[in-house]
Short mmCIF file of C-alpha atoms in Angstrom, two decimals:
data_model
loop_
_atom_site.label_atom_id
_atom_site.label_comp_id
_atom_site.label_asym_id
_atom_site.label_seq_id
_atom_site.Cartn_x
_atom_site.Cartn_y
_atom_site.Cartn_z
CA MET K 84 -8.86 73.79 86.43
CA THR K 85 -9.14 70.58 88.41
CA ARG K 86 -12.32 69.79 90.33
CA ARG K 87 -10.71 70.52 93.70
CA ASN K 88 -9.43 73.92 92.58
CA ALA K 89 -12.81 74.95 91.23
CA THR K 90 -14.21 74.73 94.74
CA GLY K 91 -11.45 76.80 96.32
CA ASN K 92 -12.25 80.51 96.49
CA LEU K 93 -8.65 81.36 97.29
CA ASP K 94 -7.49 79.94 93.96
CA LEU K 95 -9.90 82.20 92.09
CA ILE K 96 -9.05 85.23 94.26
CA THR K 97 -5.33 84.65 93.68
CA MET K 98 -5.78 84.35 89.92
CA LEU K 99 -7.77 87.63 89.85
CA VAL K 100 -5.07 89.32 91.94
CA LEU K 101 -2.41 88.09 89.49
CA ILE K 102 -4.35 89.78 86.68
CA ARG K 103 -4.75 93.02 88.69
CA LEU K 104 -1.07 93.21 89.65
CA ASP K 105 0.18 92.15 86.22
CA GLU K 106 4.01 92.27 86.25
CA GLU K 107 4.28 93.29 89.92
CA ALA K 108 2.84 90.10 91.37
CA TYR K 109 5.13 88.48 93.95
CA GLY K 110 4.41 87.06 97.43
CA VAL K 111 4.28 90.32 99.39
CA SER K 112 2.34 92.35 96.80
CA ILE K 113 -0.16 89.50 96.29
CA SER K 114 -0.66 89.20 100.05
CA ARG K 115 -1.22 92.97 100.42
CA GLU K 116 -3.62 93.11 97.47
CA ILE K 117 -5.70 90.24 98.88
CA LYS K 118 -5.84 91.95 102.27
CA GLN K 119 -6.84 95.24 100.68
CA THR K 120 -9.56 93.78 98.47
CA ILE K 121 -11.17 91.10 100.64
CA GLY K 122 -10.19 92.54 104.03
CA GLN K 123 -8.69 89.30 105.27
CA GLU K 124 -5.04 88.49 105.86
CA ILE K 125 -3.91 85.20 104.37
CA ALA K 126 -0.61 83.68 105.54
CA LEU K 127 2.17 83.89 102.96
CA GLY K 128 2.75 80.14 103.27
CA THR K 129 -0.88 79.56 102.28
CA ILE K 130 -0.61 81.95 99.32
CA TYR K 131 2.52 80.15 98.08
CA ALA K 132 0.73 76.80 98.38
CA VAL K 133 -2.06 78.17 96.14
CA LEU K 134 0.42 79.70 93.67
CA GLU K 135 2.35 76.45 93.41
CA ARG K 136 -0.88 74.54 92.83
CA LEU K 137 -1.87 76.99 90.09
CA GLU K 138 1.56 76.57 88.55
CA GLU K 139 1.31 72.76 88.66
CA ASN K 140 -2.02 73.00 86.83
CA GLY K 141 -0.56 75.33 84.22
CA LEU K 142 -2.76 78.26 85.30
CA ALA K 143 0.16 80.46 86.40
CA SER K 144 3.88 80.68 85.74
CA SER K 145 6.75 82.14 87.75
CA ALA K 146 10.20 83.62 87.23
CA LEU K 147 12.87 84.74 89.66
CA GLY K 148 13.48 88.48 89.88
CA GLU K 149 15.91 90.76 91.62
CA SER K 150 17.21 90.27 95.15
CA THR K 151 17.30 93.18 97.58
CA PRO K 152 19.12 93.76 100.90
CA GLU K 153 15.84 94.03 102.87
CA ARG K 154 15.04 90.49 101.71
CA GLY K 155 18.38 89.20 103.02
CA GLY K 156 19.68 88.85 99.46
CA ARG K 157 16.88 86.50 98.41
CA ALA K 158 15.34 86.87 94.97
CA LYS K 159 11.68 87.73 94.45
CA ARG K 160 9.54 85.17 92.62
CA TYR K 161 7.19 86.90 90.21
CA PHE K 162 4.00 85.14 89.19
CA ARG K 163 1.92 85.67 86.03
CA ILE K 164 -1.30 84.19 84.85
CA THR K 165 -1.01 81.98 81.76
CA ALA K 166 -3.28 81.83 78.71
CA LYS K 167 -4.84 78.70 80.19
CA GLY K 168 -5.43 80.59 83.44
CA LEU K 169 -7.14 83.44 81.57
CA ARG K 170 -9.40 80.98 79.76
CA GLU K 171 -10.27 79.41 83.11
CA ILE K 172 -11.11 82.80 84.62
CA ASN K 173 -13.41 83.61 81.67
CA ARG K 174 -15.08 80.22 81.95
CA LEU K 175 -15.70 80.76 85.66
CA ARG K 176 -17.02 84.29 85.06
CA ARG K 177 -19.55 82.96 82.55
CA ALA K 178 -20.51 80.10 84.87
CA PHE K 179 -20.95 82.41 87.88
CA GLY K 180 -22.88 84.89 85.71
CA LYS K 181 -25.36 82.17 84.77
CA LEU K 182 -25.68 81.06 88.38
CA TRP K 183 -26.36 84.61 89.60
CA GLN K 184 -29.07 85.09 86.99
CA GLY K 185 -31.26 82.52 88.72
CA VAL K 186 -30.75 84.01 92.20
CA PRO K 187 -33.55 86.34 93.37
CA GLU K 188 -32.77 89.67 95.05
CA PHE K 189 -32.21 88.87 98.71
CA ALA K 190 -30.95 92.17 100.11
CA GLY K 191 -32.61 92.87 103.45
CA ARG K 192 -34.21 89.43 103.61
CA LYS K 193 -33.50 87.03 106.45
CA ALA K 194 -31.79 83.80 105.50
CA MET U 292 12.03 99.91 106.05
CA THR U 293 14.35 98.86 108.90
CA HIS U 294 17.07 96.23 108.84
CA ARG U 295 16.18 94.58 112.14
CA ASP U 296 16.84 90.86 112.42
CA PRO U 297 13.89 88.50 112.78
CA PRO U 298 13.50 86.29 115.87
CA ARG U 299 16.05 83.49 115.75
CA ALA U 300 13.83 80.48 116.47
CA PRO U 301 11.32 80.99 113.61
CA ALA U 302 14.20 81.95 111.28
CA TRP U 303 15.83 78.62 112.20
CA LEU U 304 12.54 76.84 111.51
CA LEU U 305 12.31 78.45 108.06
CA ASP U 306 15.94 77.62 107.23
CA ARG U 307 15.32 73.95 107.91
CA PHE U 308 11.79 73.37 106.70
CA VAL U 309 11.31 75.94 103.94
CA SER U 310 14.88 76.06 102.63
CA GLU U 311 13.81 75.09 99.08
CA ASN U 312 11.54 78.15 98.84
CA GLN U 313 13.91 81.07 99.34
CA ALA U 314 11.43 83.50 97.72
CA LEU U 315 8.94 82.82 100.53
CA VAL U 316 11.64 83.26 103.18
CA GLY U 317 12.62 86.55 101.51
CA ASP U 318 8.98 87.72 101.40
CA LEU U 319 8.57 87.01 105.11
CA LEU U 320 11.75 88.94 105.89
CA GLU U 321 10.66 91.87 103.70
CA GLU U 322 7.28 92.05 105.45
CA TYR U 323 8.87 91.72 108.89
CA ARG U 324 11.29 94.56 108.13
CA SER U 325 8.42 96.73 106.94
CA GLY U 326 7.09 96.81 110.50
CA ARG U 327 5.47 93.46 111.32
CA THR U 328 5.74 92.07 114.87
CA GLY U 329 7.77 89.10 116.07
CA LEU U 330 4.52 87.26 116.81
CA TRP U 331 3.41 87.74 113.20
CA TYR U 332 6.76 86.31 112.00
CA TRP U 333 6.40 83.33 114.35
CA ARG U 334 2.90 82.54 113.06
CA GLN U 335 3.94 82.86 109.42
CA ALA U 336 7.02 80.66 109.96
CA VAL U 337 5.00 77.88 111.63
CA ILE U 338 2.32 77.95 108.89
CA ALA U 339 4.99 77.95 106.15
CA ALA U 340 6.88 75.03 107.77
CA LEU U 341 3.71 72.94 108.21
CA ARG U 342 2.45 73.70 104.68
CA SER U 343 5.83 72.85 103.20
CA THR U 344 5.88 69.56 105.13
CA PHE U 345 2.37 68.52 104.09
CA ALA U 346 3.02 69.52 100.49
CA GLY U 347 6.27 67.49 100.50
CA ILE U 348 4.55 64.38 101.86
CA ARG U 349 1.52 64.71 99.57
CA SER U 350 3.51 65.16 96.40
CA HIS U 351 6.06 62.44 97.30
CA TRP U 352 3.85 59.96 99.11
CA ILE U 353 5.69 56.84 97.86
CA PRO U 354 9.09 57.92 99.29
CA ALA U 355 7.18 59.07 102.40
CA LEU U 356 5.63 55.64 102.84
CA ARG U 357 9.02 54.00 102.24
CA ALA U 358 10.61 56.30 104.82
CA LEU U 359 7.91 55.40 107.35
CA ILE U 360 8.31 51.64 106.77
CA LEU U 361 12.12 51.91 106.87
CA GLY U 362 12.01 53.93 110.09
CA TRP U 363 9.70 51.48 111.87
CA ALA U 364 11.53 48.40 110.55
CA TYR U 365 14.73 49.87 111.96
CA LEU U 366 13.05 50.50 115.32
CA VAL U 367 11.73 46.92 115.51
CA CYS U 368 15.20 45.52 114.70
CA TYR U 369 16.81 47.93 117.16
CA ASN U 370 14.37 46.85 119.84
CA TYR U 371 15.14 43.14 119.38
CA CYS U 372 18.89 43.50 118.83
CA ILE U 373 19.80 46.34 121.21
CA VAL U 374 17.06 47.35 123.66
CA GLN U 375 15.98 43.94 124.94
CA PRO U 376 19.51 42.45 125.33
CA PHE U 377 20.58 45.70 126.99
CA ARG U 378 17.68 45.53 129.47
CA GLU U 379 18.61 41.97 130.45
CA LEU U 380 22.29 42.79 130.74
CA TYR U 381 21.58 46.00 132.63
CA GLY U 382 19.26 44.20 135.03
CA ASP U 383 21.92 41.57 135.73
CA VAL U 384 24.61 44.19 136.30
CA VAL U 385 22.41 46.26 138.59
CA TRP U 386 21.49 43.21 140.68
CA LYS U 387 25.14 42.23 140.99
CA LEU U 388 26.31 45.73 141.87
CA ASP U 389 23.43 46.62 144.15
CA PRO U 390 24.97 45.18 147.34
CA TYR U 391 27.94 47.52 146.81
CA LEU U 392 26.15 50.62 145.46
CA SER U 393 22.82 50.33 147.33
CA ILE U 394 21.00 51.94 144.39
CA ARG U 395 17.72 50.35 145.34
CA GLY U 396 17.85 51.92 148.79
CA LEU U 397 17.78 55.45 147.31
CA GLY U 398 14.50 57.36 147.14
CA PHE U 399 14.67 57.84 143.38
CA SER U 400 15.90 54.28 142.71
CA SER U 401 13.04 53.44 140.35
CA PHE U 402 13.74 56.35 138.00
CA LEU U 403 17.50 55.86 138.21
CA LEU U 404 17.19 52.18 137.38
CA ASP U 405 14.62 52.62 134.63
CA PHE U 406 16.19 55.59 132.88
CA PRO U 407 18.95 53.85 130.85
CA PRO U 408 17.01 50.79 129.62
CA HIS U 409 13.60 52.41 129.17
CA LEU U 410 14.43 55.96 128.09
CA LEU U 411 18.04 56.53 127.08
CA VAL U 412 18.64 53.49 124.87
CA PRO U 413 15.20 53.55 123.12
CA CYS U 414 15.57 57.29 122.46
CA LEU U 415 19.00 56.69 120.95
CA GLY U 416 17.32 54.18 118.63
CA ILE U 417 14.64 56.70 117.62
CA ALA U 418 17.28 59.37 116.99
CA THR U 419 19.50 57.08 114.88
CA GLY U 420 16.45 55.77 112.98
CA SER U 421 15.36 59.31 112.16
CA TRP U 422 18.94 60.18 111.18
CA ILE U 423 19.09 57.21 108.77
CA VAL U 424 15.69 58.05 107.23
CA ALA U 425 16.79 61.67 106.71
CA LEU U 426 20.11 60.53 105.22
CA LEU U 427 18.39 58.24 102.69
CA HIS U 428 15.74 60.80 101.70
CA ARG U 429 17.85 63.88 101.14
CA PRO U 430 15.50 66.02 99.07
CA TYR U 431 12.55 65.56 101.47
CA GLN U 432 14.38 65.05 104.74
CA ALA U 433 12.76 67.97 106.60
CA ALA U 434 9.23 66.87 105.74
CA PHE U 435 9.93 63.21 106.54
CA THR U 436 11.62 64.08 109.85
CA LEU U 437 8.53 66.00 110.93
CA MET U 438 6.34 63.13 109.70
CA ASN U 439 8.34 60.61 111.77
CA ALA U 440 8.10 62.79 114.87
CA ALA U 441 4.36 63.26 114.31
CA VAL U 442 3.80 59.49 113.99
CA ILE U 443 5.77 58.85 117.19
CA PHE U 444 3.75 61.58 118.91
CA VAL U 445 0.42 60.09 117.79
CA ILE U 446 1.34 56.51 118.77
CA GLY U 447 2.82 57.69 122.10
CA THR U 448 -0.28 59.76 122.86
CA VAL U 449 -2.59 56.81 122.16
CA GLN U 450 -0.47 54.65 124.50
CA LEU U 451 -0.59 57.36 127.16
CA ILE U 452 -4.40 57.61 126.86
CA VAL U 453 -4.73 53.82 127.20
CA VAL U 454 -2.50 53.82 130.31
CA THR U 455 -4.49 56.74 131.79
CA VAL U 456 -7.84 55.03 131.22
CA ARG U 457 -6.55 51.81 132.80
CA LEU U 458 -5.12 53.75 135.73
CA PHE U 459 -8.40 55.54 136.46
CA GLY U 460 -10.24 52.22 136.14
CA PHE U 461 -7.85 50.71 138.67
CA ILE U 462 -8.27 53.62 141.10
CA GLU U 463 -12.05 53.42 140.80
CA HIS U 464 -12.15 49.68 141.54
CA HIS U 465 -9.35 49.57 144.12
CA PRO U 466 -9.45 52.90 145.97
CA ARG U 467 -7.75 51.41 149.03
CA ALA U 468 -4.78 50.23 146.98
CA VAL U 469 -3.80 53.82 146.24
CA TYR U 470 -1.59 55.30 148.89
CA GLY U 471 -1.78 59.08 149.40
CA PRO U 472 -3.66 61.67 147.29
CA HIS U 473 -4.97 60.29 144.00
CA TYR U 474 -3.62 63.14 141.86
CA LEU U 475 -0.10 62.48 143.17
CA TYR U 476 -0.45 58.80 142.35
CA VAL U 477 -1.66 59.64 138.83
CA PHE U 478 1.18 62.11 138.34
CA LEU U 479 3.83 59.62 139.47
CA TYR U 480 2.36 56.78 137.46
CA LEU U 481 1.95 58.76 134.23
CA GLY U 482 5.12 60.82 134.59
CA PHE U 483 7.36 58.15 133.11
CA PRO U 484 5.32 57.35 129.96
CA GLY U 485 4.80 61.10 129.52
CA LEU U 486 8.54 61.68 129.66
CA GLU U 487 9.02 58.72 127.32
CA LEU U 488 6.68 60.35 124.78
CA ALA U 489 8.30 63.79 125.00
CA LEU U 490 11.83 62.41 124.69
CA GLY U 491 10.79 60.14 121.81
CA VAL U 492 9.48 63.09 119.79
CA VAL U 493 12.52 65.22 120.63
CA SER U 494 14.86 62.35 119.64
CA ALA U 495 13.09 61.88 116.29
CA LEU U 496 13.37 65.60 115.54
CA ALA U 497 16.97 65.84 116.72
CA GLY U 498 18.12 62.80 114.70
CA GLY U 499 16.52 64.02 111.46
CA LEU U 500 17.43 67.67 111.84
CA TRP U 501 21.05 66.68 112.37
CA ASN U 502 21.09 65.75 108.71
CA ILE U 503 19.37 68.73 107.22
CA SER U 504 21.63 71.03 105.30
CA VAL U 505 20.89 74.70 105.63
CA HIS U 506 20.61 76.93 102.58
CA THR U 507 20.58 80.55 103.50
CA ALA U 508 21.44 83.44 101.26
CA ASP U 509 23.06 85.33 104.13
CA ASN U 510 23.26 85.31 107.90
CA VAL U 511 19.94 86.86 108.78
#
């Protein structure tokens, strides 16, 4: 992952959502899953910008799927995480795990 | 799931600015037909168009820079070859015809006289310049058209701010020179450059969009 992507939470959230949705990950389902899990609606244009960036960096791949009448005959674009993306997720999990270990319990304390 | 049609204006925006990403356009339509509001569709369309434009400029910054230089070089040439000779010729013709037409005696003479040389002809130049830039940059024409319009908007706004600051400075130092209520004076004085700015941006958009081919899967 590039340095800029490592700082972007949305990139990480999107990659995790791709893993959760597996073969059903396309724009609408990704958007709904993000809203359901983090409670915040992200514009579809923003999600596509993230997905395209992940694809450029080799962290995700996409393939066109079926088109349906409710989509005006337009095909769905399904996204999947790549092996490189999975390695990156594991690396980040380990890194975050180490970082959390040094953080004291702060529940109930004022910042 | 209903088959209601989305609002026309944002659909038009998507067709022109996000035409290369039909999956996104389809996703927006699917969500809209699952019960989203027109306002939601509007917001999504604007965000998608802006993101697509910025992404296009960022990933193709060399053609973008070339388009910007070409557009402004054309405008400079157009100004020297068309606008300035036209202003001189127009001024001569108006002076010669004025005894017969009495244009200067009319209440709105200033606007009538200034409109062709200061608004119409320059805006034609902006529109043709934007058209040429779009024609020569076919894959990125939507993004570059918006970029051109944005640059014209920024430059025009800076000019308008400078004129406004000077005007208020003048009113402050020469209050007796201003006839009538100050706000009316400000409105009349800034109306023309304001109109110039608005028409310049519209001309840049109109010229570029003229060239943009529309790729839609069906007539939604």
